[in-house]
Amino acid sequence: MSAPILRRHLAAATLAAALPMTALAVAPPASAQPLSGRLVIYTSQLEADAQGTADAFRARHPGVEVEWVRGGTNALIPRLRAEFAAGNPRADVLLIADSLTMETLKAENRLLRWADAPRAGVPAAHVDPDGFYWGTKLITTGIVRNARAPMTISSWNDLADARARNLVTMPSPSVSGAALIHVYAIVQNPALGWDYLERLARNGLTVRGGNGAVMQSVAGGERAFGMIIDYLPIREAAKGAPVQFVFPAEGVSAITEPVAILAGTRNEAAAKAFVAFLLSREGQELASRQGFLPADPAVAPPAGFPEPASIRVMPLDARRALAEAEAVQRRFAALIGQ
Amino acid sequence: MARGRPERLLLPLLLGWICAVSVLPMARLALEGISPSLPGAPDDLALVVFSDARVWRAAWRTLVVSLAATAFSAVVGAAAALALGLSALPGRRALAFLFVLPMLVPPQIAALSWISALGPSSALLNALGLAPPLGTPHPLYSPGGIALLLGVQHAPLVFLTLMAGLRRFPAGLVEAARLAGAGRAAVLGGIVLPLLTPALAAGAALAFIAAIGNFGIAALLGIPAGYTVLTVVIWQRLAGLGPSGLSEAALMSLLLAALAALALAVEAHAGRRGRRFVTAGATAPAPPLALGAWTRPLLALFVLYLAAVLALPLAALVSTALVPAAGVRLSASTATVANFVSVLFVQRNTIVAFRNSLVLAAASAAILVMTALLMTRVRLPRAARLAIDLPYALPGVCVAVAAILVYLRPLPLVGASLYGTLGLILIAYLARFQSLALKPLAGAAARLDPALEEAARLAGAGPVRRLATIALPLLAPACAAAAILVALTALNEITLSILLYASGSQTLGVVVFGLNDGGAAGQAAAVSVVSLLLVLALMGAASLAARRLPPGTLPWSP
């Protein structure tokens, strides 16, 4: 570590010790000094959103040079693993789709612990209790319906109905992290469970690649219904696509697009400021402006979404999901004939 | 006979180049399989991987679809090359130009356009009352669908390789056979095909390794079909949870390496057989065969094929780019240029990506054609040829991982790392696409008559002079074919650059993939349309410039 960074840490620590706790909660210690240096972010955010997030952060911390690389979680993970194997990871911050991937990285000691990160209005349920990663928004998986579909739907069970035979598709859990979480959430839901997935498979459920492929399949009329992440159909419907997004009565599954700091970061102060920014009121309002459901329920959701209080999220035990991961994925793959 | 000093130096120099570009990253990847550098992998990982029935099933499926796809590419590519290269078919230059273009159509666009053209929402089938009911499983999501799409995508590889072979075709032999009363079939079977064996073998080998290393089409159709091939399994392990994915992927890559070695052996065998026929110097191009009553049916066949593989996907691409949201039907009231405006004028990275991809395509084509041309001057050991083929036979993500493993650390002497720069993407392209440049050139060089060079040597011409005045004019069509193959493939490349780019070094593939991934299919299509137009303009400019080159250099030039 270079001397100036070390000095900055010492200064921040001294400052933090001198400040009362209430002040600490409002302003994270790192922002007490102007930040500088390069911050490399690996993110699965969409191109425009990644740009917007970087720009908004730079407006707050003009001294930091933000560099971001975007890709699907399934492209970023091989990249990160190769960097680990070569012994020199380049990223400081990881902002990716699902917390399961974060859990494995945490178990491998790849993440930096920050126990007292200021999570502002983000509920404790959306952050890692051990302080390794923090949810930044809610991306829920519900149902997209083509306007020409033969029936309306309000429940997950409607997709297993005879009228929906061969009309349902979903993203492959091997491609989409959200779809994987969705399968775990259904398996863990006593009202649905494997029995529901088996009924769906018997009813002709097919998988497509990612959520984008499901969107095209349903919007183009190749399939009538799709399990899909919320913002794609909501955004496209606003632009005139013949689709509608439904929050089923049993609840939706959700991923939280968590942010984490890599253990080998070269710019810890800026990385912490970035995390704090995403969780702050300002960061949450940015997420809403970008068309996502903010993690902070006090921040108004974007147009097209219902009141956050009315959205029911199916509970998910991440530890159990991780322990059963291999078995669940095999059983699901066998179910849909992979 | 003692060779001159420069020629004795050439082989070690080329072997050094192959080691640096191909062997080094491949060996580093293999090492990762043998001794994982990340903690947490079981000790008997190789046993675990190779005793997994799913891995072998995937390998078998790779072999099956790749053989079927290669057969399709070889038959279609060879038939088209023979028809356009030897016959007097009207409009054959335009057809040769159009036959290459499907390489530039993103496969997901081709697949989606066929799915919607033949599916429940097909406007055509609905008008005829033939549309299948909503929810009918689509036949393209099947092993046959994968093979078909791969076959179509790679037919230009065989076509271009053969066209290069046909361009320096000994007209004298054909003339003599015809004078002796041989019919068209006898000329084709007795003279043309044996002479073309090395080029055909090279083209088919290229199509085969392109098929086994393909990830995009295999994932697009194979995942919905429940038919997972090796590249998809490799990628799933790489992207999956757990630290041993890298090593598992490296181990499974060995299976693809074995398949590539098999293809190389077959190609070398066929090439040896074909080498018995040599071209005695440059002859005037053969007068085109008159087709008589076959003209119209053949022309109709071409038009039908190009309509299916080019016009239909292009129409889908353009209409996707012109509507505001997915699923909206294109009409005068819905058409919008918003997608084009957004990608060209609002998003800063598209223009950067255009520039990067053009630079990468031009640089890889230039460097690889030059090295491939030099490689035809020496006898490369089989192991070196395999090292060249390997990076093209593995999924792009494996080559990218290998590049990261080798080049992440700062370079010795320089002190800076190439990682994240355009330079590393170029190095990875050089590794991956060398095979695309070498095969057409090797196929054409195998037919050159050594007597020509021998005569020049006796007359006192040095190696450089012989290369410039004898080999280069004779191999010019093969050089052009190699350059077109490399440049077009590089322009369309996704899987390597998505793992290697950093801000400022994104490629077209990264941008298109990112837009599709985020559901902005319209903007992705707009980028593809613009890049197609750009390539059309560049190919047009190349045709103009080709007037200064030896005749027949470009497949579609006179």
PDB file of N, CA, C and O in Angstrom, chain B residues 462-518:
ATOM      1  N   GLY B 462      16.425 -14.170 -55.184  1.00  0.00           N
ATOM      2  CA  GLY B 462      16.486 -14.383 -53.742  1.00  0.00           C
ATOM      3  C   GLY B 462      15.104 -14.723 -53.198  1.00  0.00           C
ATOM      4  O   GLY B 462      14.109 -14.636 -53.905  1.00  0.00           O
ATOM      5  N   PRO B 463      15.053 -15.122 -51.905  1.00  0.00           N
ATOM      6  CA  PRO B 463      13.785 -15.559 -51.313  1.00  0.00           C
ATOM      7  C   PRO B 463      12.708 -14.467 -51.338  1.00  0.00           C
ATOM      8  O   PRO B 463      11.538 -14.752 -51.597  1.00  0.00           O
ATOM      9  N   VAL B 464      13.105 -13.236 -51.083  1.00  0.00           N
ATOM     10  CA  VAL B 464      12.120 -12.157 -51.041  1.00  0.00           C
ATOM     11  C   VAL B 464      11.552 -11.920 -52.445  1.00  0.00           C
ATOM     12  O   VAL B 464      10.350 -11.763 -52.653  1.00  0.00           O
ATOM     13  N   ARG B 465      12.461 -11.930 -53.404  1.00  0.00           N
ATOM     14  CA  ARG B 465      12.042 -11.699 -54.785  1.00  0.00           C
ATOM     15  C   ARG B 465      11.123 -12.826 -55.264  1.00  0.00           C
ATOM     16  O   ARG B 465      10.120 -12.581 -55.938  1.00  0.00           O
ATOM     17  N   ARG B 466      11.467 -14.072 -54.875  1.00  0.00           N
ATOM     18  CA  ARG B 466      10.625 -15.194 -55.293  1.00  0.00           C
ATOM     19  C   ARG B 466       9.239 -15.094 -54.660  1.00  0.00           C
ATOM     20  O   ARG B 466       8.235 -15.366 -55.291  1.00  0.00           O
ATOM     21  N   LEU B 467       9.238 -14.682 -53.374  1.00  0.00           N
ATOM     22  CA  LEU B 467       7.950 -14.529 -52.685  1.00  0.00           C
ATOM     23  C   LEU B 467       7.099 -13.476 -53.395  1.00  0.00           C
ATOM     24  O   LEU B 467       5.912 -13.667 -53.641  1.00  0.00           O
ATOM     25  N   ALA B 468       7.736 -12.361 -53.741  1.00  0.00           N
ATOM     26  CA  ALA B 468       6.980 -11.239 -54.291  1.00  0.00           C
ATOM     27  C   ALA B 468       6.546 -11.482 -55.731  1.00  0.00           C
ATOM     28  O   ALA B 468       5.467 -11.059 -56.129  1.00  0.00           O
ATOM     29  N   THR B 469       7.388 -12.154 -56.506  1.00  0.00           N
ATOM     30  CA  THR B 469       7.072 -12.244 -57.935  1.00  0.00           C
ATOM     31  C   THR B 469       6.448 -13.570 -58.338  1.00  0.00           C
ATOM     32  O   THR B 469       5.826 -13.656 -59.389  1.00  0.00           O
ATOM     33  N   ILE B 470       6.611 -14.606 -57.553  1.00  0.00           N
ATOM     34  CA  ILE B 470       6.023 -15.899 -57.942  1.00  0.00           C
ATOM     35  C   ILE B 470       4.886 -16.305 -57.011  1.00  0.00           C
ATOM     36  O   ILE B 470       3.750 -16.482 -57.434  1.00  0.00           O
ATOM     37  N   ALA B 471       5.204 -16.431 -55.713  1.00  0.00           N
ATOM     38  CA  ALA B 471       4.182 -16.944 -54.797  1.00  0.00           C
ATOM     39  C   ALA B 471       3.037 -15.952 -54.634  1.00  0.00           C
ATOM     40  O   ALA B 471       1.864 -16.335 -54.703  1.00  0.00           O
ATOM     41  N   LEU B 472       3.375 -14.694 -54.422  1.00  0.00           N
ATOM     42  CA  LEU B 472       2.324 -13.726 -54.090  1.00  0.00           C
ATOM     43  C   LEU B 472       1.265 -13.580 -55.188  1.00  0.00           C
ATOM     44  O   LEU B 472       0.069 -13.650 -54.894  1.00  0.00           O
ATOM     45  N   PRO B 473       1.655 -13.400 -56.458  1.00  0.00           N
ATOM     46  CA  PRO B 473       0.612 -13.293 -57.487  1.00  0.00           C
ATOM     47  C   PRO B 473      -0.236 -14.561 -57.580  1.00  0.00           C
ATOM     48  O   PRO B 473      -1.451 -14.484 -57.764  1.00  0.00           O
ATOM     49  N   LEU B 474       0.408 -15.730 -57.417  1.00  0.00           N
ATOM     50  CA  LEU B 474      -0.346 -16.978 -57.510  1.00  0.00           C
ATOM     51  C   LEU B 474      -1.258 -17.164 -56.298  1.00  0.00           C
ATOM     52  O   LEU B 474      -2.316 -17.759 -56.390  1.00  0.00           O
ATOM     53  N   LEU B 475      -0.831 -16.667 -55.141  1.00  0.00           N
ATOM     54  CA  LEU B 475      -1.602 -16.866 -53.912  1.00  0.00           C
ATOM     55  C   LEU B 475      -2.487 -15.667 -53.577  1.00  0.00           C
ATOM     56  O   LEU B 475      -3.145 -15.663 -52.541  1.00  0.00           O
ATOM     57  N   ALA B 476      -2.493 -14.651 -54.446  1.00  0.00           N
ATOM     58  CA  ALA B 476      -3.263 -13.441 -54.123  1.00  0.00           C
ATOM     59  C   ALA B 476      -4.724 -13.745 -53.811  1.00  0.00           C
ATOM     60  O   ALA B 476      -5.268 -13.214 -52.827  1.00  0.00           O
ATOM     61  N   PRO B 477      -5.419 -14.599 -54.584  1.00  0.00           N
ATOM     62  CA  PRO B 477      -6.814 -14.877 -54.232  1.00  0.00           C
ATOM     63  C   PRO B 477      -6.935 -15.527 -52.855  1.00  0.00           C
ATOM     64  O   PRO B 477      -7.868 -15.226 -52.100  1.00  0.00           O
ATOM     65  N   ALA B 478      -5.987 -16.420 -52.523  1.00  0.00           N
ATOM     66  CA  ALA B 478      -6.052 -17.061 -51.212  1.00  0.00           C
ATOM     67  C   ALA B 478      -5.788 -16.048 -50.101  1.00  0.00           C
ATOM     68  O   ALA B 478      -6.406 -16.104 -49.032  1.00  0.00           O
ATOM     69  N   CYS B 479      -4.859 -15.107 -50.348  1.00  0.00           N
ATOM     70  CA  CYS B 479      -4.601 -14.051 -49.359  1.00  0.00           C
ATOM     71  C   CYS B 479      -5.858 -13.224 -49.132  1.00  0.00           C
ATOM     72  O   CYS B 479      -6.216 -12.896 -47.992  1.00  0.00           O
ATOM     73  N   ALA B 480      -6.545 -12.886 -50.226  1.00  0.00           N
ATOM     74  CA  ALA B 480      -7.766 -12.085 -50.090  1.00  0.00           C
ATOM     75  C   ALA B 480      -8.818 -12.864 -49.326  1.00  0.00           C
ATOM     76  O   ALA B 480      -9.488 -12.322 -48.433  1.00  0.00           O
ATOM     77  N   ALA B 481      -8.969 -14.154 -49.647  1.00  0.00           N
ATOM     78  CA  ALA B 481      -9.962 -14.968 -48.931  1.00  0.00           C
ATOM     79  C   ALA B 481      -9.630 -15.008 -47.449  1.00  0.00           C
ATOM     80  O   ALA B 481     -10.516 -14.836 -46.592  1.00  0.00           O
ATOM     81  N   ALA B 482      -8.351 -15.211 -47.130  1.00  0.00           N
ATOM     82  CA  ALA B 482      -7.941 -15.270 -45.728  1.00  0.00           C
ATOM     83  C   ALA B 482      -8.229 -13.947 -45.023  1.00  0.00           C
ATOM     84  O   ALA B 482      -8.736 -13.922 -43.900  1.00  0.00           O
ATOM     85  N   ALA B 483      -7.915 -12.839 -45.701  1.00  0.00           N
ATOM     86  CA  ALA B 483      -8.129 -11.527 -45.083  1.00  0.00           C
ATOM     87  C   ALA B 483      -9.615 -11.284 -44.837  1.00  0.00           C
ATOM     88  O   ALA B 483     -10.006 -10.768 -43.780  1.00  0.00           O
ATOM     89  N   ILE B 484     -10.458 -11.677 -45.800  1.00  0.00           N
ATOM     90  CA  ILE B 484     -11.903 -11.472 -45.632  1.00  0.00           C
ATOM     91  C   ILE B 484     -12.413 -12.309 -44.467  1.00  0.00           C
ATOM     92  O   ILE B 484     -13.166 -11.824 -43.609  1.00  0.00           O
ATOM     93  N   LEU B 485     -11.966 -13.576 -44.413  1.00  0.00           N
ATOM     94  CA  LEU B 485     -12.414 -14.456 -43.323  1.00  0.00           C
ATOM     95  C   LEU B 485     -12.039 -13.869 -41.968  1.00  0.00           C
ATOM     96  O   LEU B 485     -12.868 -13.785 -41.061  1.00  0.00           O
ATOM     97  N   VAL B 486     -10.785 -13.461 -41.820  1.00  0.00           N
ATOM     98  CA  VAL B 486     -10.326 -12.959 -40.529  1.00  0.00           C
ATOM     99  C   VAL B 486     -11.052 -11.657 -40.175  1.00  0.00           C
ATOM    100  O   VAL B 486     -11.575 -11.504 -39.067  1.00  0.00           O
ATOM    101  N   ALA B 487     -11.131 -10.739 -41.140  1.00  0.00           N
ATOM    102  CA  ALA B 487     -11.695  -9.426 -40.824  1.00  0.00           C
ATOM    103  C   ALA B 487     -13.177  -9.539 -40.460  1.00  0.00           C
ATOM    104  O   ALA B 487     -13.626  -8.943 -39.473  1.00  0.00           O
ATOM    105  N   LEU B 488     -13.942 -10.312 -41.237  1.00  0.00           N
ATOM    106  CA  LEU B 488     -15.377 -10.405 -40.944  1.00  0.00           C
ATOM    107  C   LEU B 488     -15.626 -11.134 -39.629  1.00  0.00           C
ATOM    108  O   LEU B 488     -16.496 -10.749 -38.851  1.00  0.00           O
ATOM    109  N   THR B 489     -14.844 -12.200 -39.361  1.00  0.00           N
ATOM    110  CA  THR B 489     -15.026 -12.915 -38.100  1.00  0.00           C
ATOM    111  C   THR B 489     -14.654 -12.008 -36.924  1.00  0.00           C
ATOM    112  O   THR B 489     -15.332 -12.010 -35.894  1.00  0.00           O
ATOM    113  N   ALA B 490     -13.588 -11.238 -37.085  1.00  0.00           N
ATOM    114  CA  ALA B 490     -13.157 -10.356 -35.998  1.00  0.00           C
ATOM    115  C   ALA B 490     -14.206  -9.273 -35.727  1.00  0.00           C
ATOM    116  O   ALA B 490     -14.465  -8.923 -34.584  1.00  0.00           O
ATOM    117  N   LEU B 491     -14.827  -8.776 -36.802  1.00  0.00           N
ATOM    118  CA  LEU B 491     -15.836  -7.728 -36.612  1.00  0.00           C
ATOM    119  C   LEU B 491     -17.029  -8.237 -35.817  1.00  0.00           C
ATOM    120  O   LEU B 491     -17.679  -7.496 -35.099  1.00  0.00           O
ATOM    121  N   ASN B 492     -17.354  -9.521 -35.973  1.00  0.00           N
ATOM    122  CA  ASN B 492     -18.531 -10.111 -35.351  1.00  0.00           C
ATOM    123  C   ASN B 492     -18.226 -10.756 -34.007  1.00  0.00           C
ATOM    124  O   ASN B 492     -19.098 -11.346 -33.396  1.00  0.00           O
ATOM    125  N   GLU B 493     -16.986 -10.665 -33.551  1.00  0.00           N
ATOM    126  CA  GLU B 493     -16.530 -11.444 -32.405  1.00  0.00           C
ATOM    127  C   GLU B 493     -17.107 -10.913 -31.093  1.00  0.00           C
ATOM    128  O   GLU B 493     -17.163  -9.716 -30.882  1.00  0.00           O
ATOM    129  N   ILE B 494     -17.544 -11.832 -30.216  1.00  0.00           N
ATOM    130  CA  ILE B 494     -18.122 -11.420 -28.938  1.00  0.00           C
ATOM    131  C   ILE B 494     -17.396 -12.040 -27.749  1.00  0.00           C
ATOM    132  O   ILE B 494     -16.944 -11.332 -26.849  1.00  0.00           O
ATOM    133  N   THR B 495     -17.266 -13.373 -27.742  1.00  0.00           N
ATOM    134  CA  THR B 495     -16.919 -14.066 -26.500  1.00  0.00           C
ATOM    135  C   THR B 495     -15.532 -13.726 -25.957  1.00  0.00           C
ATOM    136  O   THR B 495     -15.340 -13.727 -24.748  1.00  0.00           O
ATOM    137  N   LEU B 496     -14.587 -13.437 -26.843  1.00  0.00           N
ATOM    138  CA  LEU B 496     -13.252 -13.083 -26.346  1.00  0.00           C
ATOM    139  C   LEU B 496     -13.262 -11.697 -25.725  1.00  0.00           C
ATOM    140  O   LEU B 496     -12.812 -11.488 -24.598  1.00  0.00           O
ATOM    141  N   SER B 497     -13.780 -10.744 -26.496  1.00  0.00           N
ATOM    142  CA  SER B 497     -13.644  -9.366 -26.048  1.00  0.00           C
ATOM    143  C   SER B 497     -14.498  -9.082 -24.820  1.00  0.00           C
ATOM    144  O   SER B 497     -14.169  -8.198 -24.039  1.00  0.00           O
ATOM    145  N   ILE B 498     -15.576  -9.863 -24.616  1.00  0.00           N
ATOM    146  CA  ILE B 498     -16.416  -9.573 -23.459  1.00  0.00           C
ATOM    147  C   ILE B 498     -15.647  -9.861 -22.164  1.00  0.00           C
ATOM    148  O   ILE B 498     -15.921  -9.262 -21.129  1.00  0.00           O
ATOM    149  N   LEU B 499     -14.657 -10.743 -22.237  1.00  0.00           N
ATOM    150  CA  LEU B 499     -13.857 -11.027 -21.042  1.00  0.00           C
ATOM    151  C   LEU B 499     -12.607 -10.164 -20.959  1.00  0.00           C
ATOM    152  O   LEU B 499     -11.963 -10.098 -19.930  1.00  0.00           O
ATOM    153  N   LEU B 500     -12.237  -9.537 -22.067  1.00  0.00           N
ATOM    154  CA  LEU B 500     -10.939  -8.855 -22.084  1.00  0.00           C
ATOM    155  C   LEU B 500     -11.046  -7.336 -22.148  1.00  0.00           C
ATOM    156  O   LEU B 500     -10.066  -6.638 -21.934  1.00  0.00           O
ATOM    157  N   TYR B 501     -12.227  -6.807 -22.430  1.00  0.00           N
ATOM    158  CA  TYR B 501     -12.288  -5.363 -22.653  1.00  0.00           C
ATOM    159  C   TYR B 501     -12.284  -4.611 -21.321  1.00  0.00           C
ATOM    160  O   TYR B 501     -12.568  -5.175 -20.265  1.00  0.00           O
ATOM    161  N   ALA B 502     -11.929  -3.358 -21.378  1.00  0.00           N
ATOM    162  CA  ALA B 502     -12.081  -2.460 -20.237  1.00  0.00           C
ATOM    163  C   ALA B 502     -12.655  -1.172 -20.813  1.00  0.00           C
ATOM    164  O   ALA B 502     -12.872  -1.087 -22.028  1.00  0.00           O
ATOM    165  N   SER B 503     -12.900  -0.171 -19.985  1.00  0.00           N
ATOM    166  CA  SER B 503     -13.527   1.009 -20.558  1.00  0.00           C
ATOM    167  C   SER B 503     -12.572   1.617 -21.572  1.00  0.00           C
ATOM    168  O   SER B 503     -11.376   1.744 -21.325  1.00  0.00           O
ATOM    169  N   GLY B 504     -13.104   1.907 -22.755  1.00  0.00           N
ATOM    170  CA  GLY B 504     -12.284   2.451 -23.821  1.00  0.00           C
ATOM    171  C   GLY B 504     -11.882   1.404 -24.842  1.00  0.00           C
ATOM    172  O   GLY B 504     -11.537   1.736 -25.954  1.00  0.00           O
ATOM    173  N   SER B 505     -11.917   0.105 -24.473  1.00  0.00           N
ATOM    174  CA  SER B 505     -11.533  -0.913 -25.448  1.00  0.00           C
ATOM    175  C   SER B 505     -12.695  -1.854 -25.764  1.00  0.00           C
ATOM    176  O   SER B 505     -12.477  -2.993 -26.131  1.00  0.00           O
ATOM    177  N   GLN B 506     -13.937  -1.358 -25.625  1.00  0.00           N
ATOM    178  CA  GLN B 506     -15.067  -2.230 -25.964  1.00  0.00           C
ATOM    179  C   GLN B 506     -15.166  -2.411 -27.476  1.00  0.00           C
ATOM    180  O   GLN B 506     -14.804  -1.523 -28.244  1.00  0.00           O
ATOM    181  N   THR B 507     -15.642  -3.590 -27.886  1.00  0.00           N
ATOM    182  CA  THR B 507     -15.787  -3.888 -29.305  1.00  0.00           C
ATOM    183  C   THR B 507     -17.264  -3.862 -29.685  1.00  0.00           C
ATOM    184  O   THR B 507     -18.136  -3.761 -28.820  1.00  0.00           O
ATOM    185  N   LEU B 508     -17.524  -3.973 -30.984  1.00  0.00           N
ATOM    186  CA  LEU B 508     -18.909  -4.023 -31.453  1.00  0.00           C
ATOM    187  C   LEU B 508     -19.663  -5.179 -30.814  1.00  0.00           C
ATOM    188  O   LEU B 508     -20.817  -5.041 -30.412  1.00  0.00           O
ATOM    189  N   GLY B 509     -18.997  -6.335 -30.726  1.00  0.00           N
ATOM    190  CA  GLY B 509     -19.633  -7.509 -30.146  1.00  0.00           C
ATOM    191  C   GLY B 509     -20.069  -7.241 -28.709  1.00  0.00           C
ATOM    192  O   GLY B 509     -21.164  -7.624 -28.299  1.00  0.00           O
ATOM    193  N   VAL B 510     -19.213  -6.577 -27.939  1.00  0.00           N
ATOM    194  CA  VAL B 510     -19.534  -6.263 -26.551  1.00  0.00           C
ATOM    195  C   VAL B 510     -20.774  -5.373 -26.489  1.00  0.00           C
ATOM    196  O   VAL B 510     -21.685  -5.591 -25.684  1.00  0.00           O
ATOM    197  N   VAL B 511     -20.834  -4.380 -27.364  1.00  0.00           N
ATOM    198  CA  VAL B 511     -21.961  -3.446 -27.354  1.00  0.00           C
ATOM    199  C   VAL B 511     -23.257  -4.163 -27.754  1.00  0.00           C
ATOM    200  O   VAL B 511     -24.287  -4.039 -27.079  1.00  0.00           O
ATOM    201  N   VAL B 512     -23.203  -4.947 -28.844  1.00  0.00           N
ATOM    202  CA  VAL B 512     -24.406  -5.641 -29.303  1.00  0.00           C
ATOM    203  C   VAL B 512     -24.886  -6.626 -28.244  1.00  0.00           C
ATOM    204  O   VAL B 512     -26.072  -6.691 -27.919  1.00  0.00           O
ATOM    205  N   PHE B 513     -23.949  -7.376 -27.662  1.00  0.00           N
ATOM    206  CA  PHE B 513     -24.313  -8.343 -26.640  1.00  0.00           C
ATOM    207  C   PHE B 513     -24.927  -7.645 -25.431  1.00  0.00           C
ATOM    208  O   PHE B 513     -25.946  -8.072 -24.900  1.00  0.00           O
ATOM    209  N   GLY B 514     -24.313  -6.538 -25.016  1.00  0.00           N
ATOM    210  CA  GLY B 514     -24.808  -5.807 -23.855  1.00  0.00           C
ATOM    211  C   GLY B 514     -26.219  -5.288 -24.076  1.00  0.00           C
ATOM    212  O   GLY B 514     -27.067  -5.375 -23.196  1.00  0.00           O
ATOM    213  N   LEU B 515     -26.480  -4.764 -25.272  1.00  0.00           N
ATOM    214  CA  LEU B 515     -27.809  -4.235 -25.563  1.00  0.00           C
ATOM    215  C   LEU B 515     -28.834  -5.362 -25.589  1.00  0.00           C
ATOM    216  O   LEU B 515     -29.924  -5.238 -25.020  1.00  0.00           O
ATOM    217  N   ASN B 516     -28.504  -6.468 -26.235  1.00  0.00           N
ATOM    218  CA  ASN B 516     -29.417  -7.610 -26.266  1.00  0.00           C
ATOM    219  C   ASN B 516     -29.689  -8.130 -24.872  1.00  0.00           C
ATOM    220  O   ASN B 516     -30.811  -8.446 -24.510  1.00  0.00           O
ATOM    221  N   ASP B 517     -28.623  -8.229 -24.079  1.00  0.00           N
ATOM    222  CA  ASP B 517     -28.695  -8.725 -22.720  1.00  0.00           C
ATOM    223  C   ASP B 517     -29.660  -7.890 -21.903  1.00  0.00           C
ATOM    224  O   ASP B 517     -30.414  -8.401 -21.083  1.00  0.00           O
ATOM    225  N   GLY B 518     -29.648  -6.580 -22.119  1.00  0.00           N
ATOM    226  CA  GLY B 518     -30.501  -5.691 -21.356  1.00  0.00           C
ATOM    227  C   GLY B 518     -31.881  -5.536 -21.968  1.00  0.00           C
ATOM    228  O   GLY B 518     -32.629  -4.646 -21.578  1.00  0.00           O
TER     229      GLY B 518
END
